[in-house]
Backbone as JSON, one array per atom type, in Angstrom:
{
  "sequence": "MKLFRNRIVLGVICIVLSLIICFAVTPLFNKAISNKTEIVRVAREIRSGDEITSDMLQTVEVGAYNLPENVIRNVDDVTGKYATADFQPGDYILSSKVEREPSAENEYLYHLNGEKQAISVSPKSFAAGLSGKLQSGDIVSVIAPDYQMQGTTVIPPELQYVEVIAVTSDTGADANTGEKVEEGEERELPDTVTLLATPDQAKILAELEAESGMHLALVFRGSTEQAAEFIEAQDSLLKDLYAETEKETETNKSEAEQNQIAGEGEVD",
  "N": [[0.85, -1.21, 0.0], [1.95, 1.2, 0.81], [3.94, 1.42, -1.1], [2.37, 1.72, -3.35], [1.21, 4.22, -2.89], [3.48, 5.84, -2.98], [4.09, 5.6, -5.67], [1.91, 6.9, -6.77], [2.34, 9.5, -5.84], [4.78, 10.09, -7.11], [3.9, 9.94, -9.73], [2.11, 12.08, -9.83], [3.86, 14.2, -9.38], [5.47, 14.02, -11.69], [3.53, 14.59, -13.64], [2.91, 17.23, -12.97], [5.39, 18.48, -13.4], [5.67, 18.05, -16.16], [3.55, 19.59, -17.08], [4.41, 22.12, -16.3], [6.68, 22.37, -17.9], [5.53, 22.26, -20.46], [3.72, 24.45, -20.5], [5.03, 26.65, -19.44], [7.98, 26.71, -19.48], [8.61, 25.9, -22.14], [7.17, 27.81, -23.84], [8.58, 30.14, -23.1], [11.15, 29.51, -24.0], [10.69, 29.21, -26.74], [9.95, 31.8, -27.32], [12.32, 33.16, -26.81], [13.92, 32.12, -28.84], [12.59, 33.07, -31.07], [12.9, 35.8, -30.93], [14.11, 38.77, -32.48], [16.93, 40.67, -33.64], [18.97, 43.47, -34.66], [22.08, 43.35, -36.31], [25.51, 44.08, -37.25], [26.88, 43.15, -40.32], [29.4, 41.8, -42.49], [29.83, 43.11, -45.71], [31.56, 43.07, -47.89], [34.83, 41.74, -48.62], [37.18, 42.14, -45.99], [40.42, 42.91, -45.07], [42.93, 42.09, -42.66], [44.1, 44.85, -40.85], [42.97, 46.72, -42.52], [41.21, 49.82, -42.84], [37.97, 50.21, -41.69], [35.13, 50.93, -43.54], [31.88, 52.4, -44.17], [30.71, 51.34, -46.49], [31.6, 48.76, -46.54], [30.01, 47.32, -44.94], [26.86, 46.0, -43.7], [23.57, 46.19, -42.32], [21.69, 43.74, -40.73], [18.81, 41.74, -39.89], [18.61, 39.31, -37.41], [18.17, 36.21, -35.58], [18.04, 36.63, -32.09], [18.84, 34.81, -30.23], [21.47, 33.18, -28.55], [23.52, 34.78, -29.54], [26.83, 36.21, -29.64], [27.9, 38.27, -26.92], [29.48, 40.47, -27.52], [29.02, 41.16, -30.15], [28.88, 43.4, -32.89], [26.42, 45.86, -33.21], [25.72, 48.24, -34.32], [26.43, 50.25, -37.09], [27.88, 52.63, -36.89], [29.46, 52.18, -34.68], [31.65, 50.79, -35.52], [32.67, 51.84, -37.86], [35.44, 53.44, -39.31], [37.25, 52.29, -37.65], [39.91, 49.81, -37.27], [40.54, 46.67, -38.74], [41.51, 43.71, -37.05], [41.63, 41.2, -37.87], [40.97, 38.93, -40.61], [38.02, 39.31, -42.59], [35.22, 37.81, -44.13], [32.61, 38.16, -46.61], [29.4, 38.2, -45.1], [30.23, 37.52, -42.55], [29.94, 38.05, -39.0], [30.82, 40.9, -36.99], [32.94, 41.18, -34.3], [33.56, 43.04, -31.33], [36.04, 42.58, -30.27], [37.68, 42.16, -32.39], [38.35, 44.43, -33.71], [40.06, 47.6, -33.74], [40.78, 50.92, -32.5], [43.06, 52.17, -33.45], [45.45, 51.55, -36.08], [47.13, 48.36, -36.44], [50.3, 47.82, -34.87], [52.14, 46.76, -36.6], [51.78, 47.77, -39.2], [51.46, 50.43, -38.8], [52.89, 52.76, -39.52], [52.26, 53.2, -42.17], [49.83, 54.4, -42.22], [50.03, 57.03, -41.67], [50.89, 58.6, -43.7], [50.76, 61.58, -45.58], [50.71, 62.55, -48.12], [52.72, 64.36, -48.69], [55.13, 63.09, -48.35], [56.53, 59.87, -49.23], [56.38, 56.29, -48.85], [58.97, 54.14, -49.54], [60.48, 51.16, -50.53], [63.69, 49.67, -50.42], [66.23, 47.42, -51.56], [69.05, 46.5, -50.19], [72.07, 45.36, -51.7], [73.66, 43.52, -50.44], [74.21, 41.84, -47.26], [75.86, 43.38, -45.66], [75.57, 45.87, -46.85], [73.16, 46.75, -45.92], [73.63, 47.52, -43.32], [74.22, 45.25, -41.86], [71.88, 44.1, -40.84], [71.18, 45.6, -38.62], [69.61, 47.85, -38.58], [66.8, 49.86, -37.49], [63.34, 50.81, -37.07], [62.81, 54.3, -37.23], [65.44, 55.06, -37.27], [67.99, 57.27, -38.56], [69.47, 57.51, -41.66], [72.24, 57.73, -43.99], [72.43, 57.61, -47.5], [74.6, 55.9, -49.46], [75.98, 56.06, -52.61], [77.44, 54.01, -54.89], [79.43, 54.5, -57.82], [77.95, 56.71, -58.81], [75.39, 57.85, -60.87], [76.69, 56.75, -63.05], [79.25, 57.84, -63.1], [81.58, 56.96, -62.07], [82.3, 57.54, -59.46], [81.98, 57.39, -55.88], [79.49, 58.54, -53.88], [77.6, 60.47, -51.44], [74.55, 61.35, -52.3], [73.35, 64.7, -52.28], [70.62, 64.92, -51.85], [70.06, 62.75, -50.31], [71.2, 62.72, -47.78], [70.18, 62.6, -45.16], [67.87, 60.37, -44.23], [64.85, 58.93, -43.16], [64.32, 55.79, -41.63], [61.53, 53.76, -41.8], [60.65, 51.2, -41.66], [61.82, 47.84, -41.39], [62.04, 44.98, -43.19], [61.46, 41.47, -43.41], [62.07, 38.66, -45.68], [59.68, 37.37, -45.67], [57.76, 39.23, -45.48], [57.17, 40.19, -43.01], [57.64, 42.57, -40.37], [60.9, 43.25, -39.28], [63.51, 43.48, -36.83], [62.55, 45.66, -35.2], [63.22, 46.7, -32.85], [62.08, 45.4, -30.79], [62.27, 43.04, -28.11], [63.56, 39.74, -28.46], [62.09, 36.67, -27.71], [63.39, 34.09, -25.56], [64.94, 31.44, -27.21], [63.62, 31.98, -29.54], [64.04, 32.8, -32.94], [65.46, 35.6, -34.46], [64.19, 37.33, -37.27], [65.92, 37.93, -40.3], [66.57, 41.0, -42.0], [65.29, 41.91, -45.23], [64.44, 43.92, -46.92], [64.5, 47.53, -46.76], [62.43, 50.08, -45.68], [61.95, 53.4, -46.52], [61.23, 56.81, -45.62], [60.4, 59.21, -47.85], [60.68, 62.12, -49.98], [58.95, 62.83, -53.1], [60.98, 63.45, -55.0], [63.29, 62.41, -53.77], [62.5, 59.75, -53.72], [62.56, 59.07, -56.43], [65.33, 59.13, -56.98], [66.21, 57.12, -55.27], [64.91, 54.93, -56.43], [66.23, 54.84, -58.88], [68.86, 54.22, -58.04], [68.38, 51.74, -56.91], [67.76, 50.29, -59.2], [70.06, 50.52, -60.75], [73.05, 50.96, -59.71], [72.93, 50.15, -57.08], [73.18, 50.47, -53.45], [74.57, 51.62, -50.31], [73.68, 51.71, -46.87], [74.22, 53.96, -44.33], [74.35, 54.35, -40.89], [73.3, 57.24, -39.27], [72.02, 58.44, -37.09], [70.5, 57.41, -34.05], [67.96, 57.6, -31.81], [66.08, 59.87, -29.79], [62.8, 60.91, -30.92], [62.48, 63.63, -31.29], [65.11, 64.62, -31.71], [65.78, 63.18, -33.99], [64.03, 64.35, -35.77], [65.23, 66.79, -36.21], [67.35, 66.23, -37.93], [65.91, 65.46, -40.2], [64.57, 67.83, -40.78], [66.74, 69.43, -41.45], [67.53, 68.13, -43.79], [65.23, 68.51, -45.38], [65.3, 71.27, -45.65], [67.67, 71.56, -47.11], [66.91, 70.25, -49.47], [64.96, 72.0, -50.38], [66.51, 74.26, -50.96], [68.21, 73.18, -52.92], [66.48, 72.5, -55.05], [65.35, 74.92, -55.54], [67.5, 76.33, -56.61], [67.85, 74.8, -58.91], [65.47, 75.31, -60.29], [65.83, 78.02, -60.7], [68.08, 78.03, -62.39], [66.96, 76.71, -64.54], [65.01, 78.55, -65.38], [66.71, 80.65, -66.07], [68.19, 79.53, -68.21], [66.08, 79.1, -69.96], [65.27, 81.7, -70.45], [67.58, 82.75, -71.69], [67.6, 81.15, -73.97], [65.26, 82.01, -75.23], [65.94, 84.67, -75.74], [68.1, 84.31, -77.52], [66.73, 83.13, -79.57], [65.06, 85.22, -80.38], [67.0, 87.06, -81.17], [68.13, 85.69, -83.31], [65.98, 85.59, -85.08], [65.81, 88.28, -85.62], [68.19, 88.78, -87.05], [67.69, 87.33, -89.32], [65.63, 88.78, -90.46]],
  "CA": [[0.0, 0.0, 0.0], [2.88, 2.34, 0.87], [4.6, 1.51, -2.41], [1.37, 2.24, -4.29], [1.09, 5.66, -2.63], [4.7, 6.48, -3.5], [3.96, 5.68, -7.13], [0.93, 7.95, -7.07], [3.0, 10.78, -5.6], [5.75, 10.29, -8.2], [3.14, 10.21, -10.95], [1.59, 13.45, -9.75], [5.0, 15.11, -9.57], [5.84, 13.99, -13.12], [2.49, 15.3, -14.4], [3.07, 18.66, -12.7], [6.61, 18.93, -14.1], [5.41, 18.1, -17.61], [2.7, 20.74, -17.34], [5.25, 23.32, -16.18], [7.52, 22.43, -19.1], [4.7, 22.55, -21.63], [3.0, 25.73, -20.47], [5.86, 27.74, -18.92], [9.36, 26.72, -19.99], [8.63, 25.82, -23.61], [6.84, 29.11, -24.46], [9.69, 31.09, -22.89], [12.24, 29.1, -24.9], [10.28, 29.55, -28.12], [9.97, 33.26, -27.44], [13.73, 33.56, -26.9], [14.41, 31.75, -30.17], [11.92, 33.87, -32.1], [13.28, 37.21, -30.82], [14.99, 39.25, -33.53], [17.72, 41.85, -33.35], [19.8, 43.91, -35.78], [23.53, 43.33, -36.1], [26.32, 44.49, -38.41], [27.49, 42.03, -41.02], [30.37, 42.21, -43.52], [29.26, 43.08, -47.06], [32.62, 42.68, -48.8], [36.02, 41.26, -47.91], [38.0, 43.08, -45.22], [41.68, 42.28, -44.69], [43.51, 42.56, -41.4], [44.81, 46.11, -41.01], [42.17, 47.66, -43.3], [40.28, 50.72, -42.16], [36.61, 49.77, -42.01], [34.25, 52.0, -44.01], [30.46, 52.02, -44.14], [30.35, 50.55, -47.66], [32.03, 47.38, -46.31], [29.12, 46.75, -43.93], [25.41, 46.04, -43.88], [22.81, 45.86, -41.11], [20.72, 42.68, -41.02], [18.03, 41.26, -38.74], [18.85, 37.89, -37.17], [17.68, 35.73, -34.3], [18.83, 37.14, -30.97], [19.24, 33.72, -29.35], [22.82, 32.64, -28.57], [24.48, 35.68, -30.18], [27.89, 36.67, -28.74], [27.58, 39.55, -26.28], [30.27, 41.57, -28.08], [28.77, 41.36, -31.57], [28.6, 44.8, -33.23], [25.02, 46.02, -33.6], [25.52, 49.55, -34.95], [27.48, 50.53, -38.07], [28.71, 53.74, -36.4], [30.38, 51.7, -33.65], [32.82, 50.13, -36.11], [33.17, 52.64, -38.98], [36.63, 54.21, -38.99], [38.19, 51.47, -36.88], [40.79, 48.97, -38.08], [40.35, 45.23, -38.53], [42.66, 42.95, -36.56], [41.49, 39.86, -38.44], [40.34, 38.92, -41.93], [36.58, 39.07, -42.58], [34.62, 37.46, -45.41], [31.2, 38.59, -46.68], [28.5, 37.4, -44.29], [30.74, 37.37, -41.18], [29.63, 39.02, -37.97], [32.0, 41.6, -36.48], [33.02, 41.24, -32.85], [34.32, 44.2, -30.87], [37.4, 42.14, -29.96], [38.43, 42.0, -33.64], [38.6, 45.75, -34.3], [40.76, 48.53, -32.86], [40.7, 52.32, -32.91], [44.29, 52.51, -34.14], [45.96, 50.43, -36.87], [48.08, 47.51, -35.73], [51.66, 48.37, -34.85], [52.92, 46.2, -37.71], [51.68, 48.62, -40.39], [51.0, 51.74, -38.36], [53.58, 53.83, -40.22], [51.66, 53.42, -43.49], [48.56, 55.12, -42.08], [50.3, 58.42, -41.33], [51.35, 59.32, -44.89], [49.81, 62.67, -45.87], [50.86, 63.01, -49.51], [53.95, 65.13, -48.86], [56.22, 62.13, -48.48], [56.1, 58.55, -49.65], [57.13, 55.15, -48.32], [59.58, 53.4, -50.64], [61.36, 50.1, -50.05], [64.9, 49.39, -51.2], [66.85, 46.15, -51.2], [70.52, 46.53, -50.24], [72.55, 44.21, -52.48], [74.32, 42.55, -49.57], [73.9, 41.97, -45.84], [76.65, 44.51, -45.15], [75.05, 47.12, -47.4], [72.02, 47.16, -45.09], [74.14, 47.66, -41.95], [74.26, 43.91, -41.23], [70.64, 43.78, -40.15], [71.07, 46.33, -37.36], [68.73, 49.03, -38.7], [65.51, 49.81, -36.82], [62.41, 51.9, -37.37], [63.16, 55.54, -36.57], [66.85, 55.41, -37.52], [68.3, 58.2, -39.65], [70.58, 56.95, -42.42], [72.7, 58.35, -45.22], [72.46, 56.64, -48.6], [75.86, 56.01, -50.2], [75.76, 55.56, -53.97], [78.63, 53.69, -55.67], [79.35, 54.8, -59.25], [76.73, 57.51, -58.9], [75.04, 58.32, -62.21], [77.68, 56.19, -63.99], [80.39, 58.75, -63.2], [82.76, 56.31, -61.51], [82.61, 58.03, -58.12], [81.06, 56.98, -54.82], [79.11, 59.77, -53.18], [76.29, 60.56, -50.78], [73.8, 62.41, -53.0], [72.87, 65.71, -51.32], [69.2, 64.69, -51.55], [69.9, 61.56, -49.47], [72.11, 62.77, -46.63], [69.46, 62.17, -43.96], [66.6, 59.76, -44.6], [64.31, 58.17, -42.03], [63.89, 54.39, -41.79], [60.23, 53.56, -41.15], [60.42, 49.77, -41.46], [62.8, 46.88, -41.88], [61.14, 43.87, -43.46], [62.07, 40.21, -43.8], [61.59, 38.17, -46.97], [58.31, 36.85, -45.51], [56.85, 40.37, -45.41], [56.97, 40.6, -41.62], [58.59, 43.56, -39.9], [62.02, 42.68, -38.54], [64.4, 44.45, -36.16], [61.82, 46.86, -34.81], [63.68, 47.09, -31.53], [61.45, 44.56, -29.79], [63.11, 41.96, -27.61], [63.21, 38.41, -28.96], [61.95, 35.71, -26.63], [64.42, 33.07, -25.51], [64.67, 30.32, -28.11], [63.01, 32.48, -30.77], [65.05, 33.29, -33.87], [65.13, 36.89, -35.07], [64.19, 37.3, -38.72], [66.88, 38.84, -40.9], [65.91, 41.94, -42.92], [65.5, 41.74, -46.67], [64.27, 45.25, -47.5], [64.4, 48.65, -45.83], [61.46, 51.06, -46.17], [62.38, 54.75, -46.17], [60.27, 57.89, -45.81], [61.1, 60.07, -48.82], [59.9, 63.01, -50.85], [58.89, 62.27, -54.45], [62.29, 63.58, -55.66], [64.18, 61.43, -53.16], [62.05, 58.43, -54.12], [63.05, 58.82, -57.79], [66.76, 58.83, -56.91], [66.33, 55.79, -54.65], [64.5, 53.93, -57.43], [67.33, 54.74, -59.86], [69.96, 53.5, -57.4], [67.94, 50.35, -56.77], [67.79, 49.65, -60.51], [71.36, 50.62, -61.41], [74.3, 50.63, -59.03], [72.74, 49.72, -55.71], [73.45, 51.49, -52.43], [74.89, 51.24, -48.94], [73.01, 52.55, -45.89], [75.09, 54.26, -43.19], [73.59, 54.89, -39.78], [73.7, 58.58, -38.84], [71.49, 58.77, -35.76], [69.45, 56.61, -33.43], [67.68, 58.23, -30.53], [64.74, 60.41, -29.58], [62.07, 61.37, -32.09], [62.73, 65.07, -31.43], [66.43, 64.82, -32.31], [65.71, 62.65, -35.35], [63.3, 65.34, -36.57], [66.17, 67.86, -36.56], [68.06, 65.78, -39.13], [64.98, 65.5, -41.34], [64.34, 69.24, -41.09], [67.94, 69.9, -42.16], [67.46, 67.57, -45.15], [64.15, 69.19, -46.11], [65.78, 72.62, -45.97], [68.63, 71.4, -48.2], [66.15, 69.93, -50.69], [64.3, 73.24, -50.82], [67.54, 75.11, -51.58], [68.69, 72.52, -54.14], [65.53, 72.58, -56.16], [65.17, 76.34, -55.85], [68.59, 76.65, -57.52], [67.57, 74.12, -60.18], [64.41, 76.07, -60.96], [66.41, 79.29, -61.13], [68.91, 77.73, -63.56], [66.05, 76.39, -65.66], [64.42, 79.8, -65.84], [67.78, 81.42, -66.72], [68.45, 78.9, -69.5], [64.91, 79.34, -70.82], [65.32, 83.11, -70.84], [68.66, 82.89, -72.66], [67.17, 80.51, -75.23], [64.28, 82.89, -75.86], [66.67, 85.83, -76.26], [68.85, 83.87, -78.7], [65.76, 82.9, -80.66], [64.63, 86.54, -80.87], [68.14, 87.63, -81.88], [68.24, 84.96, -84.58], [64.89, 86.02, -85.98], [66.14, 89.66, -86.04], [69.24, 88.73, -88.08], [67.08, 86.85, -90.58], [64.87, 89.91, -91.04]],
  "C": [[0.88, 1.26, 0.0], [3.57, 2.55, -0.46], [3.66, 2.11, -3.44], [1.23, 3.75, -4.14], [2.31, 6.41, -3.17], [4.64, 6.63, -5.02], [2.98, 6.77, -7.54], [1.56, 9.33, -6.92], [3.98, 11.09, -6.72], [5.03, 10.63, -9.51], [2.62, 11.63, -10.98], [2.72, 14.46, -9.99], [5.41, 15.18, -11.04], [4.83, 14.75, -13.97], [2.64, 16.81, -14.22], [4.27, 19.23, -13.43], [6.38, 19.04, -15.61], [4.53, 19.28, -17.98], [3.48, 22.05, -17.27], [6.1, 23.49, -17.43], [6.7, 22.85, -20.31], [4.16, 23.97, -21.65], [3.82, 26.91, -19.95], [7.23, 27.8, -19.58], [9.38, 26.75, -21.51], [8.25, 27.14, -24.28], [7.95, 30.15, -24.3], [10.85, 30.79, -23.83], [11.93, 29.48, -26.34], [10.33, 31.06, -28.35], [11.4, 33.77, -27.6], [14.29, 33.27, -28.28], [13.84, 32.68, -31.24], [12.28, 35.36, -32.03], [14.27, 37.59, -31.91], [15.75, 40.49, -33.06], [18.54, 42.21, -34.57], [21.27, 43.86, -35.4], [24.22, 43.8, -37.38], [26.99, 43.27, -39.01], [28.38, 42.55, -42.14], [29.74, 42.05, -44.9], [30.3, 42.71, -48.12], [33.9, 42.43, -48.0], [36.78, 42.4, -47.21], [39.25, 42.33, -44.78], [42.18, 42.86, -43.38], [44.35, 43.8, -41.64], [44.04, 47.14, -41.8], [41.36, 48.59, -42.39], [38.87, 50.38, -42.62], [35.76, 50.98, -42.38], [32.82, 51.48, -44.1], [30.06, 51.15, -45.33], [30.79, 49.09, -47.55], [31.02, 46.62, -45.45], [27.67, 46.79, -44.36], [24.76, 45.66, -42.55], [21.74, 44.85, -41.47], [20.0, 42.29, -39.73], [18.22, 39.76, -38.61], [18.22, 37.5, -35.84], [18.61, 36.14, -33.17], [19.39, 36.02, -30.1], [20.69, 33.29, -29.61], [23.82, 33.5, -29.34], [25.58, 36.06, -29.18], [27.55, 38.05, -28.17], [28.29, 40.72, -26.95], [30.1, 41.71, -29.59], [28.39, 42.82, -31.81], [27.17, 44.91, -33.76], [24.74, 47.34, -34.32], [26.71, 49.86, -35.86], [28.43, 51.62, -37.56], [29.74, 53.29, -35.37], [31.66, 51.1, -34.23], [33.43, 50.92, -37.27], [34.36, 53.49, -38.54], [37.63, 53.46, -38.14], [38.96, 50.55, -37.83], [40.61, 47.5, -37.72], [41.63, 44.59, -38.02], [42.6, 41.5, -37.02], [40.87, 39.99, -39.82], [38.85, 38.62, -41.79], [36.13, 38.75, -44.01], [33.17, 37.94, -45.43], [30.29, 37.63, -45.91], [28.95, 37.2, -42.85], [30.15, 38.42, -40.26], [30.92, 39.71, -37.55], [31.92, 41.67, -34.97], [33.9, 42.41, -32.43], [35.77, 43.84, -30.57], [38.27, 42.03, -31.21], [38.61, 43.32, -34.39], [39.3, 46.62, -33.26], [40.64, 49.94, -33.4], [41.9, 52.75, -33.74], [44.75, 51.32, -34.96], [46.96, 49.62, -36.07], [49.48, 48.07, -35.87], [52.47, 47.92, -36.06], [52.91, 47.14, -38.92], [51.31, 50.05, -40.05], [51.62, 52.87, -39.16], [52.97, 54.14, -41.57], [50.4, 54.26, -43.42], [48.77, 56.6, -41.76], [50.89, 59.2, -42.52], [50.3, 60.36, -45.27], [49.93, 63.22, -47.28], [52.13, 63.8, -49.76], [55.15, 64.22, -49.05], [55.64, 60.75, -48.77], [56.93, 57.49, -48.94], [57.66, 54.37, -49.52], [60.56, 52.39, -50.06], [62.53, 49.9, -51.0], [65.51, 48.1, -50.68], [68.36, 46.28, -51.31], [71.04, 45.23, -50.87], [73.24, 43.15, -51.63], [73.91, 42.8, -48.13], [74.61, 43.17, -45.25], [76.09, 45.84, -45.62], [73.85, 47.65, -46.62], [72.37, 47.25, -43.64], [74.01, 46.36, -41.17], [73.03, 43.61, -40.39], [70.41, 44.53, -38.86], [70.11, 47.52, -37.41], [67.39, 48.78, -38.01], [64.63, 50.96, -37.29], [62.8, 53.13, -36.56], [64.61, 55.95, -36.74], [66.95, 56.45, -38.63], [69.55, 57.67, -40.34], [70.99, 57.9, -43.55], [72.79, 57.26, -46.27], [73.72, 56.89, -49.42], [75.68, 55.33, -51.55], [77.09, 55.28, -54.66], [78.4, 54.0, -57.16], [78.09, 55.61, -59.55], [76.56, 58.1, -60.29], [76.1, 57.94, -63.24], [78.9, 57.08, -64.15], [81.66, 58.18, -62.58], [83.14, 56.79, -60.13], [81.55, 57.56, -57.13], [80.76, 58.21, -53.96], [77.86, 59.53, -52.33], [75.53, 61.67, -51.49], [73.26, 63.41, -51.99], [71.4, 65.5, -50.94], [68.99, 63.56, -50.54], [70.87, 61.53, -48.3], [71.45, 62.22, -45.38], [68.09, 61.66, -44.37], [66.13, 58.88, -43.44], [63.92, 56.76, -42.43], [62.55, 54.23, -41.09], [59.9, 52.08, -40.98], [61.6, 48.98, -42.01], [62.05, 45.56, -42.0], [61.89, 42.63, -43.91], [61.51, 39.74, -45.13], [60.21, 37.54, -46.89], [57.28, 37.97, -45.48], [56.6, 40.85, -44.01], [58.02, 41.63, -41.24], [59.64, 42.9, -39.03], [62.83, 43.8, -37.91], [63.7, 45.77, -35.86], [62.23, 47.36, -33.44], [63.05, 46.27, -30.42], [62.37, 43.43, -29.37], [62.61, 40.63, -28.14], [63.16, 37.46, -27.78], [63.04, 34.65, -26.71], [64.03, 31.88, -26.37], [64.06, 30.73, -29.42], [64.09, 33.1, -31.66], [64.6, 34.6, -34.51], [65.21, 36.78, -36.59], [65.18, 38.32, -39.27], [66.18, 39.73, -41.92], [66.26, 41.67, -44.38], [65.36, 43.08, -47.4], [64.18, 46.29, -46.39], [63.44, 49.66, -46.45], [61.82, 52.43, -45.62], [61.24, 55.74, -46.41], [60.94, 58.95, -46.67], [60.13, 60.99, -49.53], [59.84, 62.37, -52.23], [60.24, 62.35, -55.18], [63.29, 62.59, -55.09], [63.81, 60.01, -53.62], [62.54, 58.09, -55.53], [64.52, 58.43, -57.79], [66.97, 57.44, -56.31], [65.96, 54.69, -55.64], [65.58, 53.74, -58.49], [68.51, 53.95, -59.29], [69.63, 52.02, -57.26], [68.08, 49.6, -58.1], [69.19, 49.59, -61.12], [72.5, 50.11, -60.54], [74.15, 50.11, -57.62], [73.13, 50.82, -54.72], [73.92, 50.83, -51.14], [74.14, 52.21, -48.02], [73.92, 52.71, -44.67], [74.26, 54.9, -42.09], [74.16, 56.22, -39.33], [73.27, 58.85, -37.41], [70.45, 57.75, -35.35], [69.19, 57.2, -32.05], [66.27, 58.75, -30.47], [64.12, 60.91, -30.89], [62.35, 62.84, -32.36], [64.06, 65.34, -32.12], [66.46, 64.3, -33.74], [65.04, 63.65, -36.28], [64.22, 66.48, -37.0], [66.96, 67.5, -37.82], [67.16, 65.88, -40.36], [64.68, 66.93, -41.75], [65.52, 69.82, -41.86], [67.94, 69.39, -43.6], [66.39, 68.26, -45.98], [64.57, 70.59, -46.53], [66.77, 72.57, -47.13], [67.92, 71.1, -49.52], [65.5, 71.19, -51.26], [65.3, 74.13, -51.54], [68.01, 74.52, -52.9], [67.75, 72.73, -55.3], [65.13, 74.02, -56.48], [66.25, 76.78, -56.83], [68.35, 76.03, -58.89], [66.51, 74.87, -60.97], [64.94, 77.4, -61.49], [67.26, 79.1, -62.37], [68.04, 77.44, -64.77], [65.44, 77.64, -66.24], [65.46, 80.64, -66.59], [68.06, 80.86, -68.11], [67.3, 79.13, -70.48], [64.92, 80.77, -71.33], [66.39, 83.34, -71.9], [68.28, 82.29, -74.0], [66.18, 81.39, -75.97], [64.96, 84.12, -76.47], [67.46, 85.48, -77.51], [67.94, 83.66, -79.89], [65.31, 84.24, -81.27], [65.76, 87.2, -81.68], [68.31, 86.99, -83.25], [67.2, 85.38, -85.57], [65.18, 87.44, -86.49], [67.18, 89.66, -87.13], [68.66, 88.26, -89.41], [66.33, 87.98, -91.27], [65.84, 90.91, -91.7]]
}
């Protein structure tokens, strides 16, 4: 009789639990699944390091259930930030995968303003690139062997002081940035050196790269303020150099015009 009563009690409990599940838990679960929310989704491919613009994104309505808490829900919250991972069309964007500033690896490329350019050169030998010792922020002089095929080795006046903005290995990764290497980790050797140059300096560097090659000599390594003094001195020299060139060009043009007028007068 006692066993029978226990079975009745268990049966009643099971019936009550099933009713609770059917009429309370299940509707709540279904409601949670059916809830919708708007999130930001990738409309076209975004590569790591890219600045995210509004045309790369779209707002879509999806089920709110089981969404990550840090999923981006407003386009304005991510526009203008930089991706720290690759995104494919249709991907959600998480706040942990974007940053306000570009990654340190390529940060120097985001501060170009049109006045100067980033140009990479490949020293012909390990020694020509200062044996892999160059770092971002160094000031170097560019030594040109057999400059302009004249048989002399000189430092062109346009390239007395040039800033190194990156040193890159053959894998494309930045090398020798001054960061400490962990124990057991092998430092990558540099393959190219990226310099910050004016358009005129960039042309000379491209010519040296294609013709006679170059050696890079370290002039200064230290504070940003002191390095800026070298660059200011170089910019001032460039201004004077090209002012003289323009003056000579104008003088030669004037003389040519005068000779032409004189020649026409003799013919008459």
